[in-house]
């Protein structure tokens, strides 16, 4: 692979919020012309990076309404050796779009991803009651369908509307205006730090040696002693037997800070594995 070019895998199709986040990272990397590889699952994105098919990947980490993206967490914990290199939070704003010149009164079907429909329920009930809904695999697909049929309206982001040539009739139609998604730029383990920022975050995966009372309290105590304020705690099953769990944790500090190094050293003495998934800037 040429040192003058990079490639980035992302969850497609083109026109999704993942695509938008990928273009942001490409620009920040100084490679706005990066080669983009469309994937159908987050597993494929991780595989593309781990196997060296692409330089980087972009995956969703967490949504403010739905919580952590479990498929991303499971890849970090069990399948992949990739690490997080940067994070970008995108505001999720849905738009109501139709084919250019289409009459909204003649719209019979409203298409979108199930989350898009659910997150705009109030708007649809007030403006387009009784319309048939068509569930799509992505909001980008709904924009494509709307661009091809004047009787179909799509719910998606303005980026998709522009990409597929739709006309936006209403913007920010979501019920909750605080909807945001955090996207991560991932690279192979050992990747050099590619970006800088004012705010840094560290993400850990913690695996217990044995399941015993007080383990989580012990983990939290180590962070408290180091004066580290955790911003996220998420448990995930180990997929071995019922009741076996590991923990994901995040905090706003670099892993090179003395306090962080002390906490991690203590945890490594008490846990089976402490996996640093990345210490990275929030852009």
C-alpha atoms as one frame of an Amber mdcrd trajectory, in Angstrom:
protein
   0.000   0.000   0.000   1.427   3.365  -0.970   2.543   5.671   1.840   0.883
   8.489  -0.088  -2.602   7.000   0.143  -4.825   5.479   2.787  -7.980   3.396
   2.782 -10.830   3.361   5.295 -13.513   0.716   5.853 -16.923   1.812   7.124
 -20.469   0.508   7.582 -22.313   1.278   4.367 -24.090   2.139   2.278 -22.857
   5.522   1.140 -24.920   8.277   2.690 -25.084   6.893   6.236 -23.866   8.684
   9.331 -20.946   6.217   9.339 -20.039   7.441   5.841 -20.250  11.048   7.035
 -17.991  10.277  10.013 -15.547   8.500   7.697 -15.260  11.560   5.457 -14.594
  13.681   8.561 -11.766  11.407   9.712 -10.311  11.234   6.200 -10.147  15.024
   6.065  -8.600  15.252   9.546  -5.979  12.730   8.461  -5.107  14.965   5.510
  -6.454  12.408   3.038  -9.812  13.736   1.877  -9.318  11.558  -1.208  -8.901
   8.364   0.837 -10.168   5.154  -0.751 -13.364   4.107   1.027 -14.477   0.499
   1.437 -18.151  -0.133   2.062 -18.920  -2.947   4.549 -22.223  -4.560   5.502
 -21.414  -5.190   9.189 -19.093  -3.856  11.862 -17.464  -7.308  11.915 -16.378
  -6.706   8.307 -14.930  -3.306   9.237 -12.816  -4.846  12.007 -11.712  -7.701
   9.740 -10.655  -5.272   7.015  -8.392  -3.466   9.475  -7.074  -6.557  11.282
  -6.191  -8.319   8.018  -4.527  -5.238   6.537  -7.033  -4.776   3.738  -7.532
  -1.155   4.791  -5.418   1.312   6.722  -8.222   2.327   9.077 -11.842   1.635
   9.892 -14.717   3.644  11.309 -17.231   2.106  13.727 -20.041   3.463  15.903
 -19.222   3.270  19.627 -22.224   4.667  21.424 -25.537   6.430  20.832 -26.989
   8.842  23.362 -30.440   7.218  23.081 -29.613   3.541  22.481 -26.414   3.257
  24.532 -23.174   1.423  23.630 -23.032  -0.430  20.307 -22.667  -4.012  21.505
 -21.267  -5.421  18.254 -18.429  -2.888  18.433 -17.718  -3.707  22.078 -17.713
  -7.454  21.384 -15.241  -7.040  18.536 -12.878  -5.101  20.779 -13.212  -7.660
  23.579 -13.238 -10.992  21.764 -12.447 -10.800  18.038 -10.161  -7.942  17.143
  -6.757  -6.546  18.052  -7.589  -3.134  16.584  -7.290  -0.040  18.761  -9.102
   3.290  18.866  -7.128   6.183  17.382  -9.687   9.008  17.602 -13.334   9.697
  18.387 -15.855  12.034  16.780 -19.358  12.725  18.085 -21.945  13.489  15.396
 -25.300  15.134  16.058 -28.000  12.901  14.587 -30.587  15.056  12.805 -33.241
  13.447  10.643 -34.736  15.164   7.596 -37.946  14.456   5.682 -37.010  14.136
   2.006 -38.711  13.472  -1.306 -37.821  13.375  -4.997 -37.237  16.855  -6.479
 -40.587  18.514  -7.195 -42.637  15.705  -5.595 -45.974  16.693  -4.052 -45.901
  15.763  -0.329 -49.688  15.369  -0.395 -49.235  12.429  -2.769 -46.749  10.605
  -0.561 -48.214   7.213   0.341 -45.186   5.531   1.914 -42.532   6.719   4.363
 -39.290   4.750   4.295 -36.463   4.646   6.785 -34.419   2.474   9.085 -36.545
   1.259  12.048 -34.680   3.620  14.382 -35.332   6.526  12.018 -39.077   5.795
  12.042 -39.145   5.346  15.821 -37.165   8.518  16.501 -39.516  10.672  14.388
 -42.834   9.218  15.516 -44.287  12.503  16.797 -43.580  14.321  13.532 -45.077
  11.508  11.441 -48.219  11.300  13.571 -48.775  15.054  13.314 -47.871  15.639
   9.655 -48.415  12.309   7.891 -50.836  10.201   9.910 -51.940   6.896   8.439
 -49.119   6.645   5.895 -47.618   3.224   5.271 -44.095   2.774   6.634 -41.376
   0.853   4.832 -38.454  -0.382   6.935 -35.072  -0.162   5.212 -31.613  -1.416
   6.164 -30.328   2.164   6.476 -31.498   5.753   6.320 -29.332   6.133   3.207
 -31.376   3.459   1.451 -34.560   5.386   2.248 -33.059   8.464   0.571 -32.287
   6.413  -2.530 -35.832   5.024  -2.650 -37.321   8.500  -2.235 -35.192   9.859
  -5.065 -36.586   7.184  -7.407 -40.309   7.321  -6.504 -42.387  10.465  -5.947
 -44.855   8.546  -3.744 -42.126   7.571  -1.253 -40.657   9.930   1.323 -37.454
   9.110   3.170 -36.190   9.908   6.628 -32.437  10.359   6.801 -29.643  12.846
   7.216 -29.145  15.897   4.994 -25.896  14.343   3.756 -27.847  11.431   2.222
 -30.399  13.810   0.713 -27.645  15.717  -1.058 -25.875  12.539  -2.153 -28.983
  11.012  -3.739 -30.450  14.273  -5.063 -33.496  14.488  -2.791 -35.373  17.604
  -1.784 -35.522  18.213   1.977 -38.988  19.358   3.060 -38.379  19.471   6.822
 -35.226  19.300   8.910 -34.517  18.164  12.478 -37.767  16.232  12.704 -36.566
  13.845  15.414 -38.488  13.683  18.703 -35.302  14.047  20.775 -32.992  16.825
  19.615 -30.156  15.543  21.815 -29.529  12.450  19.698 -25.786  11.904  19.158
 -23.527   9.035  18.099 -19.841   8.614  18.926 -17.762   7.153  16.084 -14.276
   5.696  16.473 -11.419   5.655  14.008  -9.685   2.300  14.480  -6.311   1.016
  13.333  -4.118  -2.021  13.787  -2.443  -2.536  17.126   0.773  -0.544  17.241
  -0.539   2.167  14.911   1.118   5.509  15.486  -0.902   8.327  17.015  -2.334
  10.038  13.941  -4.219  12.968  15.468  -4.035  15.334  18.415  -6.656  17.158
  20.432  -7.329  19.031  23.658  -9.439  16.300  25.258  -8.271  12.685  25.492
 -10.125   9.533  26.442  -8.911   6.061  27.396 -11.001   2.915  26.885 -10.316
  -0.334  28.745 -11.582  -3.909  28.633 -11.211  -5.610  32.028 -11.360  -9.389
  32.488 -11.703 -10.900  35.953  -9.717 -13.937  37.038 -12.480 -15.406  39.199
 -16.006 -14.259  39.879 -16.069 -13.232  43.521 -17.897 -10.715  45.657 -16.464
  -7.201  45.633 -14.543  -7.404  42.342 -16.290  -4.432  40.762 -15.912  -2.459
  43.996 -12.182  -3.231  43.966 -11.879  -2.031  40.365 -13.741   1.184  41.113
 -11.625   1.766  44.208  -8.410   1.722  42.181  -9.770   4.482  39.951 -11.041
   6.431  42.953  -7.602   6.253  44.648  -6.052   7.613  41.436  -8.664  10.393
  41.303  -9.897   9.159  37.929 -13.535   9.924  37.140 -15.042   7.181  34.968
 -17.318   8.365  32.161 -18.615   4.915  31.147 -19.005   1.454  32.699 -20.526
  -1.342  30.632 -20.668  -5.059  31.421 -20.711  -7.684  28.656 -21.121 -11.456
  28.921 -18.018 -13.547  28.253 -20.118 -15.840  26.038 -18.947 -18.917  27.931
 -21.603 -19.554  30.558 -24.452 -17.651  32.141 -23.289 -15.170  34.769 -19.712
 -14.636  33.486 -19.016 -10.994  32.622 -16.245  -8.559  31.772 -16.272  -4.763
  31.955 -15.626  -1.871  29.604 -14.597   1.414  31.203 -13.726   4.872  29.881
 -12.293   8.032  31.400 -11.020  11.379  30.153  -7.270  10.995  30.623  -4.312
   9.669  28.676  -2.992   6.220  29.498   0.483   7.770  29.854  -0.556   9.924
  32.834   1.151   8.849  36.081  -2.179   8.387  37.892  -3.505   6.240  35.049
  -0.333   4.154  34.936  -0.574   3.541  38.687  -4.220   2.456  38.492  -3.540
   0.138  35.542  -0.515  -1.442  37.265  -2.597  -2.200  40.354  -5.424  -3.648
  38.282  -3.036  -5.893  36.341  -1.959  -7.451  39.645  -5.574  -8.285  40.541
  -7.304  -9.094  37.240  -6.766 -11.742  34.581  -6.329  -9.158  31.804  -6.378
  -5.396  31.425  -6.714  -4.525  27.750  -6.134  -0.899  26.705  -8.363  -0.410
  23.663  -6.988   3.035  22.963  -5.970   6.369  24.425  -7.086   8.904  21.864
  -8.252  12.462  21.170 -11.898  13.476  20.934 -12.200  15.682  17.856
